[in-house]
mmCIF file of C-alpha atoms and ligand atoms in Angstrom:
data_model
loop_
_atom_site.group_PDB
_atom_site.id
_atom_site.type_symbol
_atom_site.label_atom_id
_atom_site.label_comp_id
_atom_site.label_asym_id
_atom_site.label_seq_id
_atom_site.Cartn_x
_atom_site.Cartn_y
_atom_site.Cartn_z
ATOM 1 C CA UNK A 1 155.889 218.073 60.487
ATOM 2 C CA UNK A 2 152.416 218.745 60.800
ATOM 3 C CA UNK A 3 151.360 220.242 64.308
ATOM 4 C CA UNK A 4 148.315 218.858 65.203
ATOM 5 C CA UNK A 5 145.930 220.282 67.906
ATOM 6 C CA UNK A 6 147.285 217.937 70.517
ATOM 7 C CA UNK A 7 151.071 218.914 69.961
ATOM 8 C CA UNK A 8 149.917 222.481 69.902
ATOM 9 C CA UNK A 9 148.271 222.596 73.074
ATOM 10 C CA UNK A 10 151.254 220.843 74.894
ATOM 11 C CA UNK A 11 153.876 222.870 72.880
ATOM 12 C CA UNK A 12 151.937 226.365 74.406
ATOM 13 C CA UNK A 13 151.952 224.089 78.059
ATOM 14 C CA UNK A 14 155.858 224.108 77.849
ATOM 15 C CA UNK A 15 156.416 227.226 76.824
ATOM 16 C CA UNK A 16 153.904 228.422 79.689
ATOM 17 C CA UNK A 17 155.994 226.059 82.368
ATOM 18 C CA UNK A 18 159.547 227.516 80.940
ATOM 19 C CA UNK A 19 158.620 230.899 80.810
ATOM 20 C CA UNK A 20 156.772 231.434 84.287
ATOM 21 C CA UNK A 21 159.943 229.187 85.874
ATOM 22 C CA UNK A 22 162.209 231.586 84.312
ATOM 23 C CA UNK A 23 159.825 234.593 85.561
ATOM 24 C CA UNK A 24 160.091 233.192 89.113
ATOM 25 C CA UNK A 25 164.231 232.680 88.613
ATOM 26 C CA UNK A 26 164.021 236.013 87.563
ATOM 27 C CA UNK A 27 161.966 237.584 89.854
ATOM 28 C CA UNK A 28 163.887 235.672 92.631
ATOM 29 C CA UNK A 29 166.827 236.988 91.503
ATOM 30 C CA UNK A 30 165.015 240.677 91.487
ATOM 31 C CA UNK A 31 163.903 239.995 94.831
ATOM 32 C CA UNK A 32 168.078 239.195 96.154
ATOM 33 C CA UNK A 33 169.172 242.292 94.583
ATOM 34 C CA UNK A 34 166.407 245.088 95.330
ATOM 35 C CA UNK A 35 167.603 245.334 98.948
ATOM 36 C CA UNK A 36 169.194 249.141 99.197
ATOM 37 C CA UNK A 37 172.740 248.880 100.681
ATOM 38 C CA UNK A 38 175.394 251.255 102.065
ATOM 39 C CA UNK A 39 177.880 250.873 104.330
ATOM 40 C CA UNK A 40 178.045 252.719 108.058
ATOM 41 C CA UNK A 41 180.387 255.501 108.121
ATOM 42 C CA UNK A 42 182.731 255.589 111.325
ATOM 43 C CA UNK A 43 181.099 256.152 114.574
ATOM 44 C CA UNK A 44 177.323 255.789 112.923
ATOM 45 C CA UNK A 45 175.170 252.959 111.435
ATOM 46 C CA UNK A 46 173.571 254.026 108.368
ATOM 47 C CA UNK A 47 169.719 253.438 108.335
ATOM 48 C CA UNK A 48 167.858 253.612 105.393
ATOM 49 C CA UNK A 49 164.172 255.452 105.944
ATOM 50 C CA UNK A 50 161.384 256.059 104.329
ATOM 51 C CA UNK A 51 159.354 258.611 106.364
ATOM 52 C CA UNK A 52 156.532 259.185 104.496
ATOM 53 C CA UNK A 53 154.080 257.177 102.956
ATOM 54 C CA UNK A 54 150.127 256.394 102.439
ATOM 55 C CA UNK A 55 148.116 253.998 103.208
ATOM 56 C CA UNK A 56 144.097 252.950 102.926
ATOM 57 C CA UNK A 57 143.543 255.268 105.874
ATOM 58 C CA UNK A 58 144.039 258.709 104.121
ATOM 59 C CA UNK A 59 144.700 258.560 99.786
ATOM 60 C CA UNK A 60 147.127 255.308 99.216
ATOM 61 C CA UNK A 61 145.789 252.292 98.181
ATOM 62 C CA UNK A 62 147.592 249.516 100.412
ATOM 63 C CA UNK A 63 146.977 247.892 103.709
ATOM 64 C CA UNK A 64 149.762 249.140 106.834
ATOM 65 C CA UNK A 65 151.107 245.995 106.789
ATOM 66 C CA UNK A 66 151.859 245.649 102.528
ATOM 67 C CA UNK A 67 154.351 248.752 103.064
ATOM 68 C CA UNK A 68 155.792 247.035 105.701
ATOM 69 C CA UNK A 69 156.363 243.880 103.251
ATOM 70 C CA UNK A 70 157.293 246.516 100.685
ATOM 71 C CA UNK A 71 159.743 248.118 102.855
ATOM 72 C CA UNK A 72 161.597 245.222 104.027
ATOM 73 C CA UNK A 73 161.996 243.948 100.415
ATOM 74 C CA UNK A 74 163.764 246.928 99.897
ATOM 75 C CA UNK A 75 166.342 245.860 102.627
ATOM 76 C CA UNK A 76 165.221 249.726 104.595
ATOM 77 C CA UNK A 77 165.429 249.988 108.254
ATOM 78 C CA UNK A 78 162.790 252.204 109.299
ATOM 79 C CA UNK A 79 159.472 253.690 107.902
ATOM 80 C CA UNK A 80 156.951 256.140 109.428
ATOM 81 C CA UNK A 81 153.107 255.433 107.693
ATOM 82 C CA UNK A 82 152.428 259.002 107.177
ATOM 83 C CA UNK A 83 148.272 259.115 106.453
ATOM 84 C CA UNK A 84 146.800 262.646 106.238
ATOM 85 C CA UNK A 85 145.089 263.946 109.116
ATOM 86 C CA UNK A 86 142.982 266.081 107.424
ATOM 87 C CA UNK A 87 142.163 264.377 104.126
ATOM 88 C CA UNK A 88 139.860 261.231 104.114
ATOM 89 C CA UNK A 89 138.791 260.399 101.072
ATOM 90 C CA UNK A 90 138.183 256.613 101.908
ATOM 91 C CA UNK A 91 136.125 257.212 105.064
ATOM 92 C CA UNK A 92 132.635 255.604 103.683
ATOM 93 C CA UNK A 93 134.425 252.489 102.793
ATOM 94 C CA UNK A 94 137.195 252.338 106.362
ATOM 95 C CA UNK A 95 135.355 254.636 108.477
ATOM 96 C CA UNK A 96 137.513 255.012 111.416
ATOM 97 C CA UNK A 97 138.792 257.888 113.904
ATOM 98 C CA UNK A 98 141.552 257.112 115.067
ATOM 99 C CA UNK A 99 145.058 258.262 113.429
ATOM 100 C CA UNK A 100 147.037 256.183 115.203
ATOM 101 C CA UNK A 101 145.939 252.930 113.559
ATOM 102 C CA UNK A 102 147.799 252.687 110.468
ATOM 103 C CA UNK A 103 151.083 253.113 112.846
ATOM 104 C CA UNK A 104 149.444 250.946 114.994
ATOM 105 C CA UNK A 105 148.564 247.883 112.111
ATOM 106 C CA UNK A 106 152.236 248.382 110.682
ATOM 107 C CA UNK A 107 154.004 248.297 113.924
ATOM 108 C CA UNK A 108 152.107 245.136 114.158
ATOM 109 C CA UNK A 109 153.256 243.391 111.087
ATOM 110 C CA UNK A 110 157.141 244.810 111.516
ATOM 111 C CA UNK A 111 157.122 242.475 115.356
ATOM 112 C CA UNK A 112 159.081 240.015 114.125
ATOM 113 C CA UNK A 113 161.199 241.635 111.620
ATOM 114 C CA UNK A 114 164.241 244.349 112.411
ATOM 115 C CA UNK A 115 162.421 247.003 110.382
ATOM 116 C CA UNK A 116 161.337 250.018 112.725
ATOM 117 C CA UNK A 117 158.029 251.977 112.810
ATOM 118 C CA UNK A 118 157.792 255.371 113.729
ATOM 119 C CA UNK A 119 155.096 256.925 114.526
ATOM 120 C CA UNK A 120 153.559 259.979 112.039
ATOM 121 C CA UNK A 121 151.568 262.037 110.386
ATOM 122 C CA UNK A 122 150.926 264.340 107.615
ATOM 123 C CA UNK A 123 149.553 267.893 108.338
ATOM 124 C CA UNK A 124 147.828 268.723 105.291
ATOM 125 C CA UNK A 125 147.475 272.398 104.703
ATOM 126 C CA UNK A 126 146.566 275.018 101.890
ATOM 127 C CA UNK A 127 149.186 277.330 101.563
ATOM 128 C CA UNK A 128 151.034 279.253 102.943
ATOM 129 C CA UNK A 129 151.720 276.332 105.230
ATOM 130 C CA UNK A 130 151.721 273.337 102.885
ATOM 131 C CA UNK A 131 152.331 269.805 104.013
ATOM 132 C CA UNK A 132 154.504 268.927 107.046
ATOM 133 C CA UNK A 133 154.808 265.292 108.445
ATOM 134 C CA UNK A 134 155.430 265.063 111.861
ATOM 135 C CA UNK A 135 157.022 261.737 112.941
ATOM 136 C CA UNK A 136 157.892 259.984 116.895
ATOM 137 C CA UNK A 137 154.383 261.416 117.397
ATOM 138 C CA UNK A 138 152.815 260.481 120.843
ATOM 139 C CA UNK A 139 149.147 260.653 120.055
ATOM 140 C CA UNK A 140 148.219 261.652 116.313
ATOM 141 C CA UNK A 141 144.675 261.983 117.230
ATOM 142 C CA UNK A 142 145.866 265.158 119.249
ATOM 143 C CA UNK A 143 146.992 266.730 116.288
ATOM 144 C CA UNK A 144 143.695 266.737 114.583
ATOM 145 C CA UNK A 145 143.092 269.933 115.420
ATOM 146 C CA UNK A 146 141.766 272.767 113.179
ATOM 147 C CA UNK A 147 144.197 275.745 114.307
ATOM 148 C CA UNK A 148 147.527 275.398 112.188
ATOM 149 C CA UNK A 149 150.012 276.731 115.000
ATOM 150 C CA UNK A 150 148.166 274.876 118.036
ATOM 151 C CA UNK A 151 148.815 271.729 116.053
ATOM 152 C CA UNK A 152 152.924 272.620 115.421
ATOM 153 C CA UNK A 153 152.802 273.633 119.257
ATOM 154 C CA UNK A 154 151.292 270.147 120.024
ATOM 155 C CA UNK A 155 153.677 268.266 117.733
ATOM 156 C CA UNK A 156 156.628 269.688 119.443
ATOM 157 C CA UNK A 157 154.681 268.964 122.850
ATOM 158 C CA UNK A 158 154.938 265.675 122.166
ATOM 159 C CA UNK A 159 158.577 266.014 121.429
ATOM 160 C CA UNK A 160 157.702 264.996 117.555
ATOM 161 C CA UNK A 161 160.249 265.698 114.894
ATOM 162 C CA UNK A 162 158.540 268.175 112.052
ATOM 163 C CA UNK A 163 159.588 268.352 108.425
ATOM 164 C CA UNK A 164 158.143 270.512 105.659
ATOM 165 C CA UNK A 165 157.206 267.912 102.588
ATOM 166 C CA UNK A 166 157.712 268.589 98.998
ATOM 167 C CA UNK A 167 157.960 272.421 99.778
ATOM 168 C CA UNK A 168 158.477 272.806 95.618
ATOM 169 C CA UNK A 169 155.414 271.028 94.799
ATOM 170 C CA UNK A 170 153.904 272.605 91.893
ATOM 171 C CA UNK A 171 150.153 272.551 93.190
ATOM 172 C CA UNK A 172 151.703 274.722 96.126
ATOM 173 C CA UNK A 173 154.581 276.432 94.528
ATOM 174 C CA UNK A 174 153.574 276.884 90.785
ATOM 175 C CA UNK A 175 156.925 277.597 89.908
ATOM 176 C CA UNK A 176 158.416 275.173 91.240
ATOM 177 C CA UNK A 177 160.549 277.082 93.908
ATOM 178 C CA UNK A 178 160.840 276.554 97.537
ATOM 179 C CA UNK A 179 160.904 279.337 99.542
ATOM 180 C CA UNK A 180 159.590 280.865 102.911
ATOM 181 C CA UNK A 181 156.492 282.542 103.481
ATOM 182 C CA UNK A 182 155.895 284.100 106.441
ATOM 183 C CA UNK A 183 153.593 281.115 108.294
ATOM 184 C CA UNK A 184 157.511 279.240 107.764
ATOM 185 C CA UNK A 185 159.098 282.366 108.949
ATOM 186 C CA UNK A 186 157.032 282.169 112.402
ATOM 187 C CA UNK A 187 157.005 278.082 112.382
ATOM 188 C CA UNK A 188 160.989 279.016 112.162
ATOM 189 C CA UNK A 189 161.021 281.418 114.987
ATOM 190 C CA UNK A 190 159.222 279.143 117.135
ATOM 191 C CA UNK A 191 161.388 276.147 116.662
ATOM 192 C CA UNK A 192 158.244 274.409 115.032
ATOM 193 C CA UNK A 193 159.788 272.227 112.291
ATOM 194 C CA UNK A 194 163.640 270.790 112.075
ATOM 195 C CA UNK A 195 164.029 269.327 108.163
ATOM 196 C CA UNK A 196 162.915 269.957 104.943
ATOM 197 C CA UNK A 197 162.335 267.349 102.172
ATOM 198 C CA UNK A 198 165.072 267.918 99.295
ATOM 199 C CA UNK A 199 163.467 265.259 97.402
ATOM 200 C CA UNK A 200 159.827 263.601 97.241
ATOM 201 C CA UNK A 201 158.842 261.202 95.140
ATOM 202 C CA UNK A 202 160.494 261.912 91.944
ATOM 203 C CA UNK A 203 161.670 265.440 92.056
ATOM 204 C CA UNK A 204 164.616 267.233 93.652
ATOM 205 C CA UNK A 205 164.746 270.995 94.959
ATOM 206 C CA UNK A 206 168.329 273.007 95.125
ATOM 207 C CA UNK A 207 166.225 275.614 96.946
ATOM 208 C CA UNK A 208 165.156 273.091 99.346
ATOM 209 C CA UNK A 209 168.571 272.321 100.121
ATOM 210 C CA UNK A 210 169.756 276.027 100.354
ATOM 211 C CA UNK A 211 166.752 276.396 103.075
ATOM 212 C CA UNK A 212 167.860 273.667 104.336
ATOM 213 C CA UNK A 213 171.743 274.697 104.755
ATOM 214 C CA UNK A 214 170.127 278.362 105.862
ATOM 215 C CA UNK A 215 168.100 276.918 108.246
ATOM 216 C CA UNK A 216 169.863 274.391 110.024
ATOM 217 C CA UNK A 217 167.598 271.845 108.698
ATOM 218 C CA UNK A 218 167.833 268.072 108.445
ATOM 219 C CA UNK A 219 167.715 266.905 104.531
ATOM 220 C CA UNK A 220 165.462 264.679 103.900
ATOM 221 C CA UNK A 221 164.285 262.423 100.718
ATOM 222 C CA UNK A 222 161.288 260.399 100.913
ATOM 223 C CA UNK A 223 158.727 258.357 98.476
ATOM 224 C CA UNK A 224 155.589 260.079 99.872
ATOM 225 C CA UNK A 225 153.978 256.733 97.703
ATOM 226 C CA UNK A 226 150.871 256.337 97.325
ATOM 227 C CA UNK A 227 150.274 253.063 95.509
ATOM 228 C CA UNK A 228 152.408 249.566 95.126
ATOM 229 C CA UNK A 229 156.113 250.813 95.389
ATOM 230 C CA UNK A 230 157.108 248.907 92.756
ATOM 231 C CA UNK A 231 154.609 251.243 90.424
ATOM 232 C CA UNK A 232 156.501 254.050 91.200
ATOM 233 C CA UNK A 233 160.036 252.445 90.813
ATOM 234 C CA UNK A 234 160.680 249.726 88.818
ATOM 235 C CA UNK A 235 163.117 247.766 90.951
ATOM 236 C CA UNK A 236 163.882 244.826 87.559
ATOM 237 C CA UNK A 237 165.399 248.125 85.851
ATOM 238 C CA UNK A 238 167.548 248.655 89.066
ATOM 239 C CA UNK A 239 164.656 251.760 90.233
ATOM 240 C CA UNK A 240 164.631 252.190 93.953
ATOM 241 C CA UNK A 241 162.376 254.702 95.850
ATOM 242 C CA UNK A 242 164.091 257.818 97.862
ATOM 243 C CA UNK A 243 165.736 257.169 101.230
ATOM 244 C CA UNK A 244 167.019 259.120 103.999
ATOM 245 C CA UNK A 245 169.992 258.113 105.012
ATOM 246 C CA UNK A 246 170.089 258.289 109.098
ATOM 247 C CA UNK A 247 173.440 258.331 110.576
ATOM 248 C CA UNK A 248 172.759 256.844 114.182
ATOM 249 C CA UNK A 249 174.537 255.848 117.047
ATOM 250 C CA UNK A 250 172.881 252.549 116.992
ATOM 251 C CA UNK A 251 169.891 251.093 115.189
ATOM 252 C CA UNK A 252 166.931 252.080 117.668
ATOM 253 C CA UNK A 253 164.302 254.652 117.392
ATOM 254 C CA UNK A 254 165.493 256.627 119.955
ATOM 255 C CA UNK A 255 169.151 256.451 118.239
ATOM 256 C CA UNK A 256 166.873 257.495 115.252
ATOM 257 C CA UNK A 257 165.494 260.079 116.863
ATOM 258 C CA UNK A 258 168.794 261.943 118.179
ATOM 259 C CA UNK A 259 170.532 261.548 115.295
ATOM 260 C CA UNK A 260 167.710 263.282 113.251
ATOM 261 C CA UNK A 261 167.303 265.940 116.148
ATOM 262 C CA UNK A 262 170.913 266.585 115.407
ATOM 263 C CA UNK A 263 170.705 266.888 111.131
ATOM 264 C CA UNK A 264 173.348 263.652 110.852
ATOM 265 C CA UNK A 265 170.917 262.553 107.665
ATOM 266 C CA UNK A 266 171.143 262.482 103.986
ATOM 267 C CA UNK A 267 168.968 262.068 100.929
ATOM 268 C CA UNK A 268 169.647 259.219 98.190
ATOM 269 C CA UNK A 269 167.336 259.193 95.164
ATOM 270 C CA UNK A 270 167.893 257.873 91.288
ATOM 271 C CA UNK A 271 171.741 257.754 91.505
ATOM 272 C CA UNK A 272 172.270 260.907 93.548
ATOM 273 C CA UNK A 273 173.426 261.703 97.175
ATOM 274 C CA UNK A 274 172.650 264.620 98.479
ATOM 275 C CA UNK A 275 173.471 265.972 102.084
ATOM 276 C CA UNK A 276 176.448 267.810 104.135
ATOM 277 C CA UNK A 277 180.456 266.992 103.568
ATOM 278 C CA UNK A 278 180.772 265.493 106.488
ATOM 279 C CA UNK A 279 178.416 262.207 105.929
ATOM 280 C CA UNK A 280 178.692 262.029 102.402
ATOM 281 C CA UNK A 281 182.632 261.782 102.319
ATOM 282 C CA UNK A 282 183.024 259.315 104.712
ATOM 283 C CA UNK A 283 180.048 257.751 103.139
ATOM 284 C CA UNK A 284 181.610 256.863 99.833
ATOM 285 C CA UNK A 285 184.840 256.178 101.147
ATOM 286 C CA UNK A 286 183.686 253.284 102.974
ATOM 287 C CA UNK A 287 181.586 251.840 99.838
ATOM 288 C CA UNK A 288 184.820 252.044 97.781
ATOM 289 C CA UNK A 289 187.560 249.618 98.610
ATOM 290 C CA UNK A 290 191.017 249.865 96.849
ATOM 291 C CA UNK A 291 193.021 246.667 96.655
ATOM 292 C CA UNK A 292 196.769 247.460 94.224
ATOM 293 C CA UNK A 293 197.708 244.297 91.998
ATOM 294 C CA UNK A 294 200.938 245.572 90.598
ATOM 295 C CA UNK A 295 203.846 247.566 91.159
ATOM 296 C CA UNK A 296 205.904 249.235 88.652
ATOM 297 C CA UNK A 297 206.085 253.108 87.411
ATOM 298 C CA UNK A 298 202.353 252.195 86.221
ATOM 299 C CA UNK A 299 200.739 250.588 89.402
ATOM 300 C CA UNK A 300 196.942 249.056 88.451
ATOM 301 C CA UNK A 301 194.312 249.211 91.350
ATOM 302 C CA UNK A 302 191.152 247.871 91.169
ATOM 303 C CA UNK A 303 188.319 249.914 92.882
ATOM 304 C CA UNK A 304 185.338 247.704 94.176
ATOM 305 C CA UNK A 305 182.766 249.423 95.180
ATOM 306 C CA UNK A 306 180.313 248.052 97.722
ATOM 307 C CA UNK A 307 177.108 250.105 97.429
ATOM 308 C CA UNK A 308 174.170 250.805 95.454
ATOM 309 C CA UNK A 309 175.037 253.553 94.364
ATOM 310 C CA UNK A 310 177.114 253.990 90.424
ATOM 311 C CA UNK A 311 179.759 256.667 91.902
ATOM 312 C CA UNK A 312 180.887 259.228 89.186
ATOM 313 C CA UNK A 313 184.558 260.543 90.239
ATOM 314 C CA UNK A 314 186.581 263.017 88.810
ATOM 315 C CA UNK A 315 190.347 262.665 89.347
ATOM 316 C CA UNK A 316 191.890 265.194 91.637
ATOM 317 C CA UNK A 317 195.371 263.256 92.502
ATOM 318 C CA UNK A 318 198.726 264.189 91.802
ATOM 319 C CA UNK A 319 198.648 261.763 89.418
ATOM 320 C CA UNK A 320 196.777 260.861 85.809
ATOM 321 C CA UNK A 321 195.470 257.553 84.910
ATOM 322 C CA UNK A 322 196.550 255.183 82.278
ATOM 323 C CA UNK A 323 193.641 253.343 81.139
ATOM 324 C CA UNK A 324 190.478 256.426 82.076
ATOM 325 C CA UNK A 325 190.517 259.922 81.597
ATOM 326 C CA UNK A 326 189.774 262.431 84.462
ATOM 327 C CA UNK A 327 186.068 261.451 85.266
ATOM 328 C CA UNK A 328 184.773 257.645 85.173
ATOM 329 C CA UNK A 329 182.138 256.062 86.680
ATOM 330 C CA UNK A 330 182.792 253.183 89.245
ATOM 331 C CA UNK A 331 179.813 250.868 88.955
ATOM 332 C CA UNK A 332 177.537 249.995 92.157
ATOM 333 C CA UNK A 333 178.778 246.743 93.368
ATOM 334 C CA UNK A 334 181.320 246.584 90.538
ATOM 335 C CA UNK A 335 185.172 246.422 90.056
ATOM 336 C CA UNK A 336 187.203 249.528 88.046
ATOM 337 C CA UNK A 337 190.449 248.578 87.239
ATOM 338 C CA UNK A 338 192.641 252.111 87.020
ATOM 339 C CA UNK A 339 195.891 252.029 86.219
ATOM 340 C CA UNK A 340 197.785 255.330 87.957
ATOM 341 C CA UNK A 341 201.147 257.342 86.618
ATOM 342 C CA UNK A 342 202.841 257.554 89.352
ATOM 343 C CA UNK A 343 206.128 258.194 87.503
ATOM 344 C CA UNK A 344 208.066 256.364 89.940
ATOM 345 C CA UNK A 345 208.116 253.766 92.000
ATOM 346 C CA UNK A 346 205.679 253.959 95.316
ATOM 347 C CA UNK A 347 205.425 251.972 98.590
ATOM 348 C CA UNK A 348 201.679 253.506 98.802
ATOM 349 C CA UNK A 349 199.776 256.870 97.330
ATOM 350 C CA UNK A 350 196.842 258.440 97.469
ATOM 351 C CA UNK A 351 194.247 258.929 95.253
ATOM 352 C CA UNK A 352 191.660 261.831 95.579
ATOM 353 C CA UNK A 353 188.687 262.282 93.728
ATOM 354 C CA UNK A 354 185.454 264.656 93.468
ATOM 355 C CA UNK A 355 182.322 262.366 93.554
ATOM 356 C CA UNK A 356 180.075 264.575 90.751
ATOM 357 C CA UNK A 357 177.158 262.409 91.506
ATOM 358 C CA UNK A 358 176.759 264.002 95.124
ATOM 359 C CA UNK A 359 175.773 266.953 96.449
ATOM 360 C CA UNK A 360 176.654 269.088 99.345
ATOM 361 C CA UNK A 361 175.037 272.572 97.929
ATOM 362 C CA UNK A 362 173.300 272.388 94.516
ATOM 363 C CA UNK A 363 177.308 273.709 92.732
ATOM 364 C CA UNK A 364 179.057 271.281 94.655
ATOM 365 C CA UNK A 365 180.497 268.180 95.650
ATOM 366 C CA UNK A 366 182.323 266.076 98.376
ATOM 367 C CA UNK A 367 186.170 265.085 97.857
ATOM 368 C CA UNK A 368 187.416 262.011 99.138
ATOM 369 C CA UNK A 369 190.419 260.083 99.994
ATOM 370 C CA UNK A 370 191.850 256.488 98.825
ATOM 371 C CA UNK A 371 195.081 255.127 100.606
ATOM 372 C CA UNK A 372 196.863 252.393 98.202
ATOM 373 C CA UNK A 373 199.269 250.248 99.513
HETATM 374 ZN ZN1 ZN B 1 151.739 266.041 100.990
HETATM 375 ZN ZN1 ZN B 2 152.117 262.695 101.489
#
């Protein structure tokens, strides 16, 4: 058959109309799954933040009220629009001097919707301070100031919570390693910052995490993103940005607040938790549910687990498995049948396992617990 000009043309219409429906199906579809869930733990709701990110009004290139759209694709329950105070490299075009008003534009567009907005900043220093956001700021303005320390004494003033960002960044720390100097020392000594960011962006820091355990700090893992999220992780190939993981009494911003003030937080980035025993146990326990569908010497359970997160576990039970050898992953929102040895016949066991893909010091990992039935 001979395709003549007319055919062509609607022949490359059709394909056109088929291929952006099924780009809109897909991206639907995209759009259903990219919202970041994990279940509360008992006693706490588990918020998902992002508490620090840019915006037109310091070095990012989006509008307050895109990272709020951003952020509640993403299913997260907080953010904190963290522009820096000191660095204005878009002031001919938005000339403004205020540094309240990105907080103030996002706050804004988040009215309707259950997403929370906390108030921040970045303090944007040479070394040896470095970068430190402080968030449930009163009055950013105030801490435009040029002394370093009077502007960590005014943060905590205004009863802000301080983290040090990306304390490995290789523009600060060439090699790559976090540690003190003595500015941190005396912001230390002074009670001047309370968390430490174990991962930005894309990288992770085990020193970061043993200041943090040192220190009495609060882990934290943020985006620190600059342009469209979806640049930076590419959400059809199952990419989400960092998150801290909040465990709060309630979802509130003072509930927020406390439980940062008290360290209950954790840091969740690529497929990797990182953060103390004592959330991250209870954590993956509740997004793994076991459900037994046989008896016998050879009992099969299917594990379903509820989360985002692809767990990898490494058998530590009394007994060995059937169908898996000692480490197997248990896919995020999936079902992994196991079949268990038991070697005789049980009303219910337990099942232990080590959970490689989270952290609680950079050498090790939580345990957790699994009553069957
Ligand atoms: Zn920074
Ligand atoms: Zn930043």
């Amino acid at each position: 058959m001979k395709t003549t000009p007319v055919k062509l043309s609607l022949i490359v219409a059709c394909t056109f109309l088929i291929f952006s429906q099924t780009w809109a199906q897909e991206n639907n579809a995209a759009m259903d799954t990219r919202a970041i869930e994990f279940p509360d733990i008992p006693g706490y709701v588990t918020l998902k933040c992002d508490l620090h990110m840019h915006t037109v009004f310091s070095d990012g290139s989006l509008w307050p009220s895109v990272r709020v759209r951003e952020a509640l694709m993403d299913g997260l329950d907080a953010i904190s629009i963290t522009d820096h105070l000191e660095y204005q490299p878009k002031k001919k075009d938005i000339p403004h001097e205020d540094r309240n008003r990105g907080y103030e534009l996002a706050r804004e567009a988040a009215k309707e919707s259950g997403l929370l907005v906390v108030p921040g900043a970045e303090i944007t220093r040479g070394m040896p301070t470095g970068h430190f956001n402080a968030i449930f700021v009163k009055d950013a303005n105030a801490l435009n100031q040029k002394d370093v320390l009077t502007v960590f004494r005014e943060a905590k003033n205004q009863g802000a919570i301080v983290f040090w960002n990306h304390p490995h960044w290789t523009a600060q720390k060439p090699n790559g390693v976090a540690t003190l100097t003595e500015m941190h020392k005396k912001l230390l000594e002074e009670d001047l910052f309370a968390g430490i960011e174990v991962v930005n962006e894309t990288t992770y820091s085990d020193e970061a995490l043993e200041l943090a355990q040192e220190h009495n700090l609060a882990i934290i893992g943020n985006s620190d993103v600059h342009g469209p999220i979806d640049w930076g992780w590419d959400v059809s190939r199952a990419k989400h940005r960092p998150v801290t993981l909040v465990f709060a009494k309630e979802k509130s911003l003072e509930s927020m607040k406390e439980a940062m003030e008290d360290r209950r937080t954790a840091a969740w980035f690529d497929n990797t938790l990182v953060g103390e025993a004592q959330f991250l146990g209870p954590l993956v326990e509740q997004s793994l549910e076991v459900s037994r569908s046989s008896d016998g010497l050879v009992p099969r359970v299917v594990i379903h687990n509820h989360s985002d997160a692809d767990f990898i576990l490494e058998n530590l039970s009394d007994y060995r498995l059937h169908n898996q050898a000692k480490v197997f992953i248990v896919k995020a929102h999936g079902r992994t049948p196991i079949s268990v040895k038991t070697l005789e016949e049980l009303e219910s066991f337990e099942l232990r396992f080590k959970v490689l893909n989270a952290f609680t010091s950079p050498d090790t990992h939580p345990e957790i617990r699994l009553k069957v039935d």
